[in-house]
Short mmCIF file of C-alpha atoms in Angstrom, two decimals:
data_model
loop_
_atom_site.label_atom_id
_atom_site.label_comp_id
_atom_site.label_asym_id
_atom_site.label_seq_id
_atom_site.Cartn_x
_atom_site.Cartn_y
_atom_site.Cartn_z
CA UNK A 1120 -50.68 -82.63 -43.35
CA UNK A 1121 -48.45 -85.57 -42.90
CA UNK A 1122 -50.41 -87.80 -44.81
CA UNK A 1123 -49.46 -86.04 -48.24
CA UNK A 1124 -45.41 -86.29 -47.54
CA UNK A 1125 -43.36 -88.47 -49.50
CA UNK A 1126 -41.22 -91.22 -47.72
CA UNK A 1127 -37.99 -89.56 -46.53
CA UNK A 1128 -35.47 -89.80 -49.68
CA UNK A 1129 -36.73 -93.45 -50.08
CA UNK A 1130 -37.14 -92.54 -53.73
CA UNK A 1131 -33.92 -90.74 -54.76
CA UNK A 1132 -31.98 -92.80 -57.18
CA UNK A 1133 -28.62 -94.25 -56.25
CA UNK A 1134 -25.43 -92.14 -57.37
CA UNK A 1135 -23.63 -93.78 -60.27
CA UNK A 1136 -20.29 -94.91 -58.63
CA UNK A 1137 -17.27 -93.42 -60.17
CA UNK A 1138 -15.22 -95.61 -62.62
CA UNK A 1139 -17.89 -98.54 -62.68
CA UNK A 1140 -19.30 -98.55 -66.13
CA UNK A 1141 -22.17 -100.57 -68.00
CA UNK A 1142 -19.37 -103.06 -69.09
CA UNK A 1143 -18.28 -103.85 -65.45
CA UNK A 1144 -22.10 -104.42 -64.53
CA UNK A 1145 -22.69 -106.62 -67.54
CA UNK A 1146 -19.68 -108.69 -66.65
CA UNK A 1147 -20.94 -109.30 -63.24
CA UNK A 1148 -24.53 -110.40 -64.61
CA UNK A 1149 -22.88 -112.51 -66.93
CA UNK A 1150 -20.63 -114.24 -64.14
CA UNK A 1151 -23.69 -115.20 -62.21
CA UNK A 1152 -25.52 -118.41 -62.14
CA UNK A 1153 -29.36 -118.76 -63.11
CA UNK A 1154 -29.64 -119.07 -59.21
CA UNK A 1155 -28.81 -115.41 -58.90
CA UNK A 1156 -29.88 -112.04 -60.33
CA UNK A 1157 -28.34 -108.58 -60.54
CA UNK A 1158 -30.77 -105.86 -60.36
CA UNK A 1159 -29.83 -102.16 -61.18
CA UNK A 1160 -31.89 -98.91 -59.97
CA UNK A 1161 -34.07 -98.80 -63.15
CA UNK A 1162 -35.24 -102.56 -62.56
CA UNK A 1163 -38.83 -102.89 -61.32
CA UNK A 1164 -37.67 -105.37 -58.77
CA UNK A 1165 -34.99 -103.11 -57.22
CA UNK A 1166 -36.83 -100.74 -55.06
CA UNK A 1167 -38.50 -103.36 -52.56
CA UNK A 1168 -34.94 -105.05 -52.67
CA UNK A 1169 -32.99 -101.73 -51.89
CA UNK A 1170 -35.26 -100.52 -49.03
CA UNK A 1171 -34.12 -101.64 -45.69
CA UNK A 1172 -36.45 -102.62 -42.74
CA UNK A 1173 -35.69 -99.51 -40.67
CA UNK A 1174 -36.69 -96.72 -43.07
CA UNK A 1175 -34.62 -94.29 -41.36
CA UNK A 1176 -31.85 -95.17 -43.72
CA UNK A 1177 -33.97 -95.78 -47.01
CA UNK A 1178 -31.96 -92.92 -48.55
CA UNK A 1179 -29.04 -94.94 -48.96
CA UNK A 1180 -29.36 -96.63 -51.94
CA UNK A 1181 -27.21 -99.45 -53.50
CA UNK A 1182 -25.63 -99.03 -56.97
CA UNK A 1183 -26.85 -102.49 -57.61
CA UNK A 1184 -28.04 -105.54 -55.84
CA UNK A 1185 -27.30 -109.18 -56.35
CA UNK A 1186 -29.83 -111.67 -55.11
CA UNK A 1187 -27.63 -114.43 -54.11
CA UNK A 1188 -28.93 -118.14 -54.70
CA UNK A 1189 -25.45 -119.66 -53.80
CA UNK A 1190 -22.18 -119.45 -52.24
CA UNK A 1191 -20.42 -119.43 -55.33
CA UNK A 1192 -22.49 -116.30 -56.36
CA UNK A 1193 -21.52 -114.75 -53.40
CA UNK A 1194 -18.28 -115.34 -53.86
CA UNK A 1195 -18.35 -113.95 -57.51
CA UNK A 1196 -20.04 -110.88 -56.38
CA UNK A 1197 -17.44 -110.05 -53.66
CA UNK A 1198 -14.37 -110.72 -55.94
CA UNK A 1199 -16.19 -108.42 -58.60
CA UNK A 1200 -17.09 -105.55 -56.11
CA UNK A 1201 -13.48 -105.77 -54.82
CA UNK A 1202 -11.89 -105.55 -58.36
CA UNK A 1203 -14.03 -102.47 -59.04
CA UNK A 1204 -13.76 -100.74 -55.98
CA UNK A 1205 -16.99 -101.01 -54.59
CA UNK A 1206 -18.02 -102.14 -51.15
CA UNK A 1207 -20.13 -105.16 -50.75
CA UNK A 1208 -22.67 -105.48 -47.82
CA UNK A 1209 -24.72 -108.62 -47.20
CA UNK A 1210 -28.54 -108.38 -46.04
CA UNK A 1211 -30.37 -111.31 -44.62
CA UNK A 1212 -34.26 -111.35 -44.02
CA UNK A 1213 -35.27 -107.87 -44.53
CA UNK A 1214 -32.35 -105.84 -43.20
CA UNK A 1215 -33.28 -105.49 -39.77
CA UNK A 1216 -30.23 -103.87 -38.44
CA UNK A 1217 -31.36 -101.33 -36.29
CA UNK A 1218 -28.55 -98.63 -37.23
CA UNK A 1219 -28.74 -99.06 -41.10
CA UNK A 1220 -25.73 -101.26 -41.26
CA UNK A 1221 -27.04 -103.59 -43.76
CA UNK A 1222 -27.25 -100.72 -46.46
CA UNK A 1223 -24.54 -99.62 -48.92
CA UNK A 1224 -24.35 -97.32 -51.86
CA UNK A 1225 -22.06 -100.18 -53.31
CA UNK A 1226 -23.09 -103.61 -54.05
CA UNK A 1227 -25.88 -105.10 -51.91
CA UNK A 1228 -25.77 -108.94 -51.54
CA UNK A 1229 -29.53 -109.98 -50.68
CA UNK A 1230 -29.32 -113.40 -49.39
CA UNK A 1231 -32.98 -114.08 -49.13
CA UNK A 1232 -33.01 -116.84 -51.93
CA UNK A 1233 -30.67 -118.92 -49.85
CA UNK A 1234 -33.53 -120.52 -47.80
CA UNK A 1235 -32.06 -124.36 -47.82
CA UNK A 1236 -32.80 -125.87 -44.32
CA UNK A 1237 -31.33 -129.62 -43.85
CA UNK A 1238 -31.88 -131.56 -40.82
CA UNK A 1239 -29.49 -134.63 -39.90
CA UNK A 1240 -30.50 -136.56 -36.75
CA UNK A 1241 -27.80 -137.48 -34.46
CA UNK A 1242 -27.92 -141.15 -33.83
CA UNK A 1243 -28.27 -142.41 -30.30
CA UNK A 1244 -29.44 -138.88 -29.15
CA UNK A 1245 -32.48 -140.51 -27.41
CA UNK A 1246 -30.39 -141.59 -24.37
CA UNK A 1247 -30.31 -137.51 -23.73
CA UNK A 1248 -33.67 -137.25 -23.20
CA UNK A 1249 -34.89 -135.50 -20.10
CA UNK A 1250 -38.27 -134.29 -18.58
CA UNK A 1251 -39.31 -130.94 -17.53
CA UNK A 1252 -42.74 -131.08 -16.09
CA UNK A 1253 -44.95 -132.14 -19.12
CA UNK A 1254 -42.21 -131.27 -21.82
CA UNK A 1255 -39.56 -134.33 -23.04
CA UNK A 1256 -36.41 -132.52 -24.40
CA UNK A 1257 -33.81 -134.52 -26.34
CA UNK A 1258 -30.66 -132.53 -25.83
CA UNK A 1259 -28.48 -132.18 -28.96
CA UNK A 1260 -30.68 -134.29 -31.13
CA UNK A 1261 -28.90 -133.67 -34.17
CA UNK A 1262 -27.87 -130.66 -36.48
CA UNK A 1263 -29.75 -128.42 -38.93
CA UNK A 1264 -27.90 -126.42 -41.72
CA UNK A 1265 -29.53 -123.20 -42.86
CA UNK A 1266 -28.89 -121.03 -45.66
CA UNK A 1267 -28.27 -117.17 -45.10
CA UNK A 1268 -31.57 -116.29 -46.17
CA UNK A 1269 -33.23 -118.31 -43.53
CA UNK A 1270 -35.62 -116.24 -41.21
CA UNK A 1271 -36.83 -116.96 -37.49
CA UNK A 1272 -40.05 -117.65 -39.07
CA UNK A 1273 -38.85 -120.07 -41.57
CA UNK A 1274 -37.77 -122.51 -38.80
CA UNK A 1275 -41.16 -122.33 -36.99
CA UNK A 1276 -42.71 -125.16 -39.17
CA UNK A 1277 -39.70 -127.16 -37.99
CA UNK A 1278 -40.75 -126.83 -34.28
CA UNK A 1279 -44.80 -126.94 -35.08
CA UNK A 1280 -44.56 -130.38 -37.41
CA UNK A 1281 -41.30 -132.21 -36.18
CA UNK A 1282 -40.71 -130.54 -32.58
CA UNK A 1283 -37.18 -129.70 -33.93
CA UNK A 1284 -36.00 -126.45 -31.87
CA UNK A 1285 -33.00 -124.00 -32.52
CA UNK A 1286 -33.16 -121.04 -29.92
CA UNK A 1287 -33.77 -117.73 -31.96
CA UNK A 1288 -35.34 -114.43 -31.53
CA UNK A 1289 -39.03 -113.48 -31.19
CA UNK A 1290 -39.26 -111.59 -34.51
CA UNK A 1291 -40.23 -113.85 -37.46
CA UNK A 1292 -38.82 -111.71 -40.07
CA UNK A 1293 -35.07 -111.34 -38.84
CA UNK A 1294 -32.77 -113.22 -40.28
CA UNK A 1295 -30.88 -115.97 -38.57
CA UNK A 1296 -27.57 -114.96 -39.67
CA UNK A 1297 -27.69 -111.37 -38.17
CA UNK A 1298 -29.15 -112.83 -35.13
CA UNK A 1299 -26.71 -115.60 -34.52
CA UNK A 1300 -23.39 -113.36 -35.67
CA UNK A 1301 -24.19 -110.73 -32.87
CA UNK A 1302 -25.49 -113.11 -30.18
CA UNK A 1303 -29.15 -113.99 -30.43
CA UNK A 1304 -31.44 -113.72 -27.51
CA UNK A 1305 -34.77 -115.20 -27.31
CA UNK A 1306 -37.13 -116.95 -25.16
CA UNK A 1307 -35.27 -120.11 -24.73
CA UNK A 1308 -31.89 -118.92 -24.33
CA UNK A 1309 -31.60 -119.47 -20.72
CA UNK A 1310 -32.46 -122.85 -21.28
CA UNK A 1311 -30.49 -123.72 -24.37
CA UNK A 1312 -28.03 -120.90 -24.75
CA UNK A 1313 -27.96 -118.20 -26.97
CA UNK A 1314 -28.29 -118.93 -30.78
CA UNK A 1315 -24.43 -118.16 -31.20
CA UNK A 1316 -23.91 -121.03 -28.47
CA UNK A 1317 -25.52 -123.64 -30.60
CA UNK A 1318 -23.61 -122.71 -33.61
CA UNK A 1319 -21.43 -125.95 -34.84
CA UNK A 1320 -19.88 -124.40 -38.27
CA UNK A 1321 -20.57 -121.61 -40.80
CA UNK A 1322 -19.44 -121.09 -44.32
CA UNK A 1323 -17.83 -117.77 -45.08
CA UNK A 1324 -16.90 -116.15 -48.08
CA UNK A 1325 -13.97 -113.95 -47.30
CA UNK A 1326 -12.81 -110.74 -48.44
CA UNK A 1327 -10.19 -111.98 -51.03
CA UNK A 1328 -12.81 -114.50 -52.38
CA UNK A 1329 -11.87 -117.65 -50.93
CA UNK A 1330 -14.64 -119.71 -48.91
CA UNK A 1331 -13.85 -121.38 -45.75
CA UNK A 1332 -15.74 -123.49 -43.40
CA UNK A 1333 -15.27 -122.23 -39.86
CA UNK A 1334 -15.78 -124.51 -36.85
CA UNK A 1335 -14.27 -125.62 -33.62
CA UNK A 1336 -11.62 -127.77 -35.82
CA UNK A 1337 -11.05 -125.66 -38.61
CA UNK A 1338 -10.37 -121.59 -38.75
CA UNK A 1339 -11.21 -121.84 -35.11
CA UNK A 1340 -10.33 -117.96 -34.59
CA UNK A 1341 -12.95 -116.95 -37.50
CA UNK A 1342 -15.66 -119.52 -35.63
CA UNK A 1343 -14.92 -117.71 -32.32
CA UNK A 1344 -15.55 -114.15 -33.98
CA UNK A 1345 -18.71 -115.58 -35.61
CA UNK A 1346 -20.36 -116.29 -32.33
CA UNK A 1347 -21.03 -112.60 -31.15
CA UNK A 1348 -18.73 -110.34 -33.11
CA UNK A 1349 -21.52 -109.13 -35.40
CA UNK A 1350 -22.04 -109.17 -38.93
CA UNK A 1351 -20.17 -107.86 -42.09
CA UNK A 1352 -17.03 -107.93 -40.42
CA UNK A 1353 -15.27 -110.85 -41.20
CA UNK A 1354 -16.89 -111.99 -44.67
CA UNK A 1355 -20.38 -112.82 -46.04
CA UNK A 1356 -21.59 -115.95 -44.04
CA UNK A 1357 -23.89 -118.18 -46.80
CA UNK A 1358 -24.89 -121.12 -44.08
CA UNK A 1359 -25.01 -122.14 -40.58
CA UNK A 1360 -25.06 -125.35 -38.78
CA UNK A 1361 -26.81 -125.43 -35.35
CA UNK A 1362 -27.21 -128.35 -32.88
CA UNK A 1363 -30.83 -128.74 -32.42
CA UNK A 1364 -33.15 -129.96 -29.56
CA UNK A 1365 -36.18 -132.53 -30.02
CA UNK A 1366 -39.39 -131.45 -28.10
CA UNK A 1367 -42.49 -133.32 -27.16
CA UNK A 1368 -44.94 -132.09 -24.87
CA UNK A 1369 -46.08 -128.55 -23.72
CA UNK A 1370 -44.53 -125.34 -22.19
CA UNK A 1371 -46.06 -122.99 -19.65
CA UNK A 1372 -46.85 -119.44 -21.26
CA UNK A 1373 -47.95 -116.34 -19.62
CA UNK A 1374 -48.68 -112.73 -20.75
CA UNK A 1375 -49.38 -110.13 -18.04
CA UNK A 1376 -50.36 -106.45 -18.37
CA UNK A 1377 -51.20 -103.50 -16.04
CA UNK A 1378 -51.77 -99.77 -16.12
CA UNK A 1379 -48.97 -97.32 -15.65
CA UNK A 1380 -50.03 -96.83 -12.22
CA UNK A 1381 -48.31 -100.45 -11.29
CA UNK A 1382 -45.20 -99.62 -12.83
CA UNK A 1383 -43.39 -99.56 -9.42
CA UNK A 1384 -44.32 -102.69 -7.84
CA UNK A 1385 -44.28 -104.45 -11.18
CA UNK A 1386 -40.52 -103.67 -12.11
CA UNK A 1387 -39.26 -104.26 -8.78
CA UNK A 1388 -41.11 -107.78 -8.43
CA UNK A 1389 -39.94 -108.62 -12.15
CA UNK A 1390 -36.37 -107.79 -11.26
CA UNK A 1391 -36.49 -109.59 -8.06
CA UNK A 1392 -37.86 -112.79 -9.76
CA UNK A 1393 -35.12 -112.62 -12.43
CA UNK A 1394 -32.31 -112.30 -10.05
CA UNK A 1395 -33.43 -114.92 -7.75
CA UNK A 1396 -34.07 -117.25 -10.72
CA UNK A 1397 -30.66 -116.41 -12.49
CA UNK A 1398 -29.37 -119.76 -12.40
CA UNK A 1399 -33.11 -121.45 -13.38
CA UNK A 1400 -32.55 -122.05 -16.91
CA UNK A 1401 -36.40 -123.13 -17.37
CA UNK A 1402 -37.64 -119.79 -16.35
CA UNK A 1403 -38.14 -116.95 -19.39
CA UNK A 1404 -39.21 -113.15 -18.94
CA UNK A 1405 -39.52 -110.27 -20.68
CA UNK A 1406 -40.87 -107.28 -19.07
CA UNK A 1407 -41.53 -103.68 -20.13
CA UNK A 1408 -43.36 -100.41 -20.40
CA UNK A 1409 -45.00 -98.88 -23.44
CA UNK A 1410 -47.34 -96.49 -25.07
CA UNK A 1411 -48.54 -95.48 -28.55
CA UNK A 1412 -50.53 -92.77 -30.02
CA UNK A 1413 -50.51 -89.00 -31.12
CA UNK A 1414 -52.27 -87.23 -28.57
CA UNK A 1415 -51.57 -86.64 -25.07
CA UNK A 1416 -54.83 -88.12 -23.77
CA UNK A 1417 -54.04 -91.18 -26.20
CA UNK A 1418 -50.35 -91.63 -25.05
CA UNK A 1419 -51.55 -91.43 -21.25
CA UNK A 1420 -54.56 -93.79 -21.81
CA UNK A 1421 -52.25 -96.62 -23.69
CA UNK A 1422 -49.19 -96.42 -21.15
CA UNK A 1423 -49.05 -99.89 -19.79
CA UNK A 1424 -46.47 -102.05 -17.98
CA UNK A 1425 -46.42 -105.52 -19.40
CA UNK A 1426 -44.78 -108.84 -18.96
CA UNK A 1427 -44.49 -112.08 -21.05
CA UNK A 1428 -42.51 -115.51 -21.24
CA UNK A 1429 -42.78 -119.12 -20.62
CA UNK A 1430 -41.64 -121.93 -18.38
CA UNK A 1431 -40.15 -125.31 -18.95
CA UNK A 1432 -41.73 -127.04 -16.02
CA UNK A 1433 -45.28 -127.64 -14.24
CA UNK A 1434 -47.76 -125.08 -14.37
CA UNK A 1435 -48.02 -124.76 -10.35
CA UNK A 1436 -44.23 -124.01 -10.22
CA UNK A 1437 -44.51 -121.17 -12.89
CA UNK A 1438 -47.68 -119.97 -10.54
CA UNK A 1439 -45.44 -119.56 -7.75
CA UNK A 1440 -42.67 -117.91 -9.52
CA UNK A 1441 -45.04 -115.26 -10.89
CA UNK A 1442 -47.10 -115.00 -7.27
CA UNK A 1443 -45.43 -111.50 -6.71
CA UNK A 1444 -46.68 -110.29 -10.00
CA UNK A 1445 -50.07 -111.78 -10.17
CA UNK A 1446 -50.72 -110.31 -6.81
CA UNK A 1447 -50.51 -106.71 -8.31
CA UNK A 1448 -53.04 -104.54 -10.02
CA UNK A 1449 -56.78 -103.94 -9.95
CA UNK A 1450 -59.10 -107.06 -9.35
CA UNK A 1451 -59.57 -107.18 -13.21
CA UNK A 1452 -56.17 -107.12 -13.99
CA UNK A 1453 -55.28 -109.72 -11.44
CA UNK A 1454 -57.96 -112.10 -12.93
CA UNK A 1455 -57.00 -111.51 -16.62
CA UNK A 1456 -53.31 -112.28 -15.85
CA UNK A 1457 -53.87 -115.30 -13.88
CA UNK A 1458 -56.03 -116.45 -16.73
CA UNK A 1459 -53.16 -116.01 -19.00
CA UNK A 1460 -50.82 -118.65 -17.22
CA UNK A 1461 -51.50 -121.86 -19.27
CA UNK A 1462 -50.09 -124.71 -20.95
CA UNK A 1463 -49.42 -124.75 -24.81
CA UNK A 1464 -47.29 -126.49 -27.25
CA UNK A 1465 -43.99 -125.15 -28.30
CA UNK A 1466 -45.35 -124.40 -31.58
CA UNK A 1467 -48.15 -122.20 -29.91
CA UNK A 1468 -45.54 -120.71 -27.68
CA UNK A 1469 -43.37 -119.63 -30.86
CA UNK A 1470 -46.49 -117.90 -32.07
CA UNK A 1471 -47.49 -116.19 -29.03
CA UNK A 1472 -44.16 -115.12 -28.18
CA UNK A 1473 -43.43 -113.56 -31.48
CA UNK A 1474 -43.35 -109.79 -32.33
CA UNK A 1475 -42.29 -107.80 -35.03
CA UNK A 1476 -39.66 -105.36 -34.17
CA UNK A 1477 -40.84 -101.48 -34.57
CA UNK A 1478 -41.63 -101.22 -38.09
CA UNK A 1479 -41.02 -98.31 -40.69
CA UNK A 1480 -38.87 -95.86 -38.69
CA UNK A 1481 -37.41 -96.33 -35.23
CA UNK A 1482 -34.29 -95.58 -32.98
CA UNK A 1483 -32.90 -97.68 -30.15
CA UNK A 1484 -30.55 -97.48 -27.19
CA UNK A 1485 -29.61 -100.40 -25.31
CA UNK A 1486 -27.69 -101.37 -22.05
CA UNK A 1487 -26.71 -104.92 -20.07
CA UNK A 1488 -27.49 -104.83 -16.75
CA UNK A 1489 -25.64 -106.80 -14.13
CA UNK A 1490 -26.99 -107.42 -10.55
CA UNK A 1491 -25.38 -104.10 -9.64
CA UNK A 1492 -27.19 -102.20 -12.08
CA UNK A 1493 -30.79 -102.79 -11.62
CA UNK A 1494 -33.09 -100.34 -12.14
CA UNK A 1495 -33.80 -98.23 -8.88
CA UNK A 1496 -37.35 -96.81 -7.81
CA UNK A 1497 -35.94 -93.51 -8.76
CA UNK A 1498 -35.19 -94.70 -12.28
CA UNK A 1499 -38.25 -96.44 -12.91
CA UNK A 1500 -40.14 -93.32 -11.77
CA UNK A 1501 -37.96 -91.50 -14.20
CA UNK A 1502 -38.86 -93.82 -16.99
CA UNK A 1503 -42.62 -93.64 -16.29
CA UNK A 1504 -42.89 -90.04 -16.27
CA UNK A 1505 -41.01 -89.49 -19.46
CA UNK A 1506 -43.00 -91.97 -21.08
CA UNK A 1507 -46.05 -89.95 -20.61
CA UNK A 1508 -43.99 -87.01 -21.89
CA UNK A 1509 -43.60 -89.05 -25.20
CA UNK A 1510 -44.16 -86.71 -28.05
CA UNK A 1511 -46.31 -89.11 -30.16
CA UNK A 1512 -46.42 -90.32 -33.55
CA UNK A 1513 -48.41 -92.24 -35.98
CA UNK A 1514 -46.67 -95.36 -35.47
CA UNK A 1515 -48.74 -97.89 -33.29
CA UNK A 1516 -45.46 -99.54 -32.18
CA UNK A 1517 -44.86 -96.47 -29.83
CA UNK A 1518 -42.29 -96.16 -27.53
CA UNK A 1519 -40.72 -97.37 -24.18
CA UNK A 1520 -38.39 -99.99 -22.77
CA UNK A 1521 -38.07 -103.83 -22.77
CA UNK A 1522 -35.98 -105.67 -20.34
CA UNK A 1523 -35.09 -109.29 -21.55
CA UNK A 1524 -33.84 -111.50 -18.85
CA UNK A 1525 -30.65 -113.60 -19.01
CA UNK A 1526 -28.79 -116.13 -16.95
CA UNK A 1527 -29.03 -119.70 -17.10
CA UNK A 1528 -27.08 -121.61 -19.60
CA UNK A 1529 -26.16 -118.16 -21.29
CA UNK A 1530 -23.98 -117.27 -17.87
CA UNK A 1531 -22.53 -120.81 -17.73
CA UNK A 1532 -20.30 -119.81 -20.77
CA UNK A 1533 -16.90 -118.07 -20.09
CA UNK A 1534 -17.04 -114.58 -21.33
CA UNK A 1535 -14.09 -115.18 -23.55
CA UNK A 1536 -15.07 -118.63 -24.97
CA UNK A 1537 -16.97 -116.76 -27.84
CA UNK A 1538 -17.04 -113.24 -29.08
CA UNK A 1539 -20.26 -112.64 -27.23
CA UNK A 1540 -18.77 -111.16 -23.91
CA UNK A 1541 -22.24 -110.31 -21.84
CA UNK A 1542 -22.10 -113.47 -19.74
CA UNK A 1543 -22.55 -112.16 -16.17
CA UNK A 1544 -25.68 -110.02 -16.74
CA UNK A 1545 -29.36 -110.17 -15.32
CA UNK A 1546 -31.11 -108.31 -18.31
CA UNK A 1547 -30.55 -106.65 -21.75
CA UNK A 1548 -32.41 -103.55 -21.70
CA UNK A 1549 -33.52 -101.92 -24.61
CA UNK A 1550 -35.24 -98.18 -24.87
CA UNK A 1551 -37.07 -97.84 -28.39
CA UNK A 1552 -39.16 -95.00 -30.18
CA UNK A 1553 -40.80 -95.23 -33.56
CA UNK A 1554 -42.53 -93.12 -36.10
CA UNK A 1555 -43.93 -93.45 -39.55
CA UNK A 1556 -42.66 -92.63 -43.11
CA UNK A 1557 -45.37 -90.06 -43.33
CA UNK A 1558 -44.92 -88.25 -39.92
CA UNK A 1559 -43.63 -84.60 -40.35
CA UNK A 1560 -39.79 -84.40 -39.86
CA UNK A 1561 -40.35 -82.51 -36.56
CA UNK A 1562 -41.86 -85.66 -35.50
CA UNK A 1563 -38.84 -87.52 -35.99
CA UNK A 1564 -36.66 -84.80 -34.36
CA UNK A 1565 -39.01 -84.99 -31.22
CA UNK A 1566 -38.75 -88.44 -30.90
CA UNK A 1567 -35.05 -88.63 -31.35
CA UNK A 1568 -34.54 -86.02 -28.87
CA UNK A 1569 -37.01 -87.84 -26.43
CA UNK A 1570 -34.79 -91.23 -26.91
CA UNK A 1571 -32.00 -89.28 -25.63
CA UNK A 1572 -33.75 -87.38 -22.74
CA UNK A 1573 -35.41 -90.88 -21.82
CA UNK A 1574 -32.21 -92.90 -21.79
CA UNK A 1575 -30.46 -90.16 -19.74
CA UNK A 1576 -33.17 -89.91 -17.26
CA UNK A 1577 -32.90 -93.57 -16.65
CA UNK A 1578 -29.27 -93.83 -16.65
CA UNK A 1579 -27.72 -90.38 -16.04
CA UNK A 1580 -24.69 -89.21 -17.51
CA UNK A 1581 -22.96 -92.44 -16.69
CA UNK A 1582 -25.11 -95.59 -18.27
CA UNK A 1583 -24.06 -98.97 -17.97
CA UNK A 1584 -20.73 -99.87 -19.71
CA UNK A 1585 -22.04 -102.76 -21.76
CA UNK A 1586 -24.61 -102.49 -24.70
CA UNK A 1587 -26.05 -105.25 -27.02
CA UNK A 1588 -24.22 -105.43 -30.41
CA UNK A 1589 -27.39 -106.69 -32.14
CA UNK A 1590 -29.35 -103.53 -30.90
CA UNK A 1591 -26.57 -101.22 -32.52
CA UNK A 1592 -26.92 -97.30 -31.70
CA UNK A 1593 -24.98 -95.01 -33.95
CA UNK A 1594 -24.60 -92.46 -31.30
CA UNK A 1595 -22.88 -94.74 -28.84
CA UNK A 1596 -19.62 -93.40 -28.08
CA UNK A 1597 -17.39 -96.15 -26.75
CA UNK A 1598 -19.14 -98.95 -28.53
CA UNK A 1599 -16.03 -100.99 -28.90
CA UNK A 1600 -15.91 -102.09 -25.09
CA UNK A 1601 -19.68 -101.30 -24.83
CA UNK A 1602 -20.54 -104.28 -27.49
CA UNK A 1603 -17.44 -106.42 -26.91
CA UNK A 1604 -15.65 -105.45 -23.95
CA UNK A 1605 -12.18 -107.33 -23.52
CA UNK A 1606 -12.95 -109.46 -26.35
CA UNK A 1607 -12.57 -106.40 -28.68
CA UNK A 1608 -8.73 -106.70 -29.06
CA UNK A 1609 -9.06 -110.31 -30.16
CA UNK A 1610 -11.81 -109.43 -32.63
CA UNK A 1611 -9.46 -106.79 -34.24
CA UNK A 1612 -6.65 -109.63 -34.37
CA UNK A 1613 -9.38 -111.80 -36.28
CA UNK A 1614 -10.25 -109.05 -38.52
CA UNK A 1615 -6.73 -108.05 -39.42
CA UNK A 1616 -6.09 -111.77 -40.36
CA UNK A 1617 -9.32 -112.65 -42.53
CA UNK A 1618 -10.09 -109.08 -43.82
CA UNK A 1619 -6.47 -107.04 -43.68
CA UNK A 1620 -7.43 -104.47 -46.07
CA UNK A 1621 -10.96 -103.75 -44.08
CA UNK A 1622 -13.10 -104.64 -47.39
CA UNK A 1623 -16.01 -105.29 -45.10
CA UNK A 1624 -16.46 -102.11 -43.34
CA UNK A 1625 -19.26 -99.48 -41.48
CA UNK A 1626 -19.08 -97.18 -38.95
CA UNK A 1627 -19.20 -99.37 -35.80
CA UNK A 1628 -17.29 -102.34 -37.87
CA UNK A 1629 -14.58 -104.16 -35.97
CA UNK A 1630 -11.31 -102.36 -36.44
CA UNK A 1631 -12.63 -99.04 -37.29
#
């Protein structure tokens, strides 16, 4: 029975690294300030800190974990790890890296204690206030500096209480650090740019122990690489300063849902809307299909098509944009979908739009779709058919695909202006499947085989050439060009300058 199986490898102890003894660990512990703590495998606080968000990689156990409370302690930890020959890997939030790259058998730097948030208003910013429907936005109203342990959810009170907004992702527990370093998509990126586009500067602990402030006027090449070059490549980022927007008023919100019978017209209409509104920065859309369940009848019954998003403008304009989608489905579906279109505060929208990425164990494959690579009727049909053939699992997150619309301010930035190269796309596409820690191994195997076949059934043997680096796929062959395109060679040069010995390294790391 699945319920009596232990979580996969989660309880296995970390192997003792060769040549690193008790005196070495004591030297590290003694060197840390009172704001930081070293945990070893026998410590009671070690297990919850060791396990990554994606439990597929729970068997990778750190030899030690430093809960970092300051940049200086992160520096001390990096220098110590280098001196004893251990890798050092930073982890922000819960370690959401899809491919397990925020795990290590060496020294894990858990940044969750670095929760500082400092707001600095910009004098005279009110002159840049613009009105979008019932929403007033003061553009570039000031800066907000956050520690590396700050999550999307930590920034929500700023929006709710003060109207201060930085474009972030929809998952509350994702660390802002990992989000910005790989780009950062969300439901306001068309309006205000990716999270990395709002970055003003970042503090980085380099492999040699130096601490630098990277911005447009200082270490500009490193700053360039930190805006889309993905985490754990150039150093340990301990803080980030962003430009923020000031909000006042309401935004339009919608959440639509249909049975899988409507998959063809919904996906076709959604793609037309996204393509026609590519330059309309006010409209945001996520559309997808999904299901969950263990038995075939549950999987079929739960299969659905869905769309969610927001709009900076009048509700009648939003209804006009959504009209092709609102006309689809049964009378009950049409009535429910029309009723979902309403005005809410930005804080309410943040909650309504939020969703946690799949929990326990999951796998993902992504693609960046240009206007020439939008899904055809045949591809949509193949996806819907294979969704109903999903092998099932006990994980309520289930399986399916999501398409996140791009355009607007994102596509106004030249591909080489930041390390994030995907500046000519209409969607980021993500296919996912999930299972639980207690599902039998055969369920994991079946899910992984299904994901491969699902993706190949949609795109064939020649998938789109670009993929999103914040949805890393360890099975992706030409990941260098897929994630970074023509920017990869420049990223390698930055890597060689700031980390010439490849101290920060993983399977899909820059220069690997």
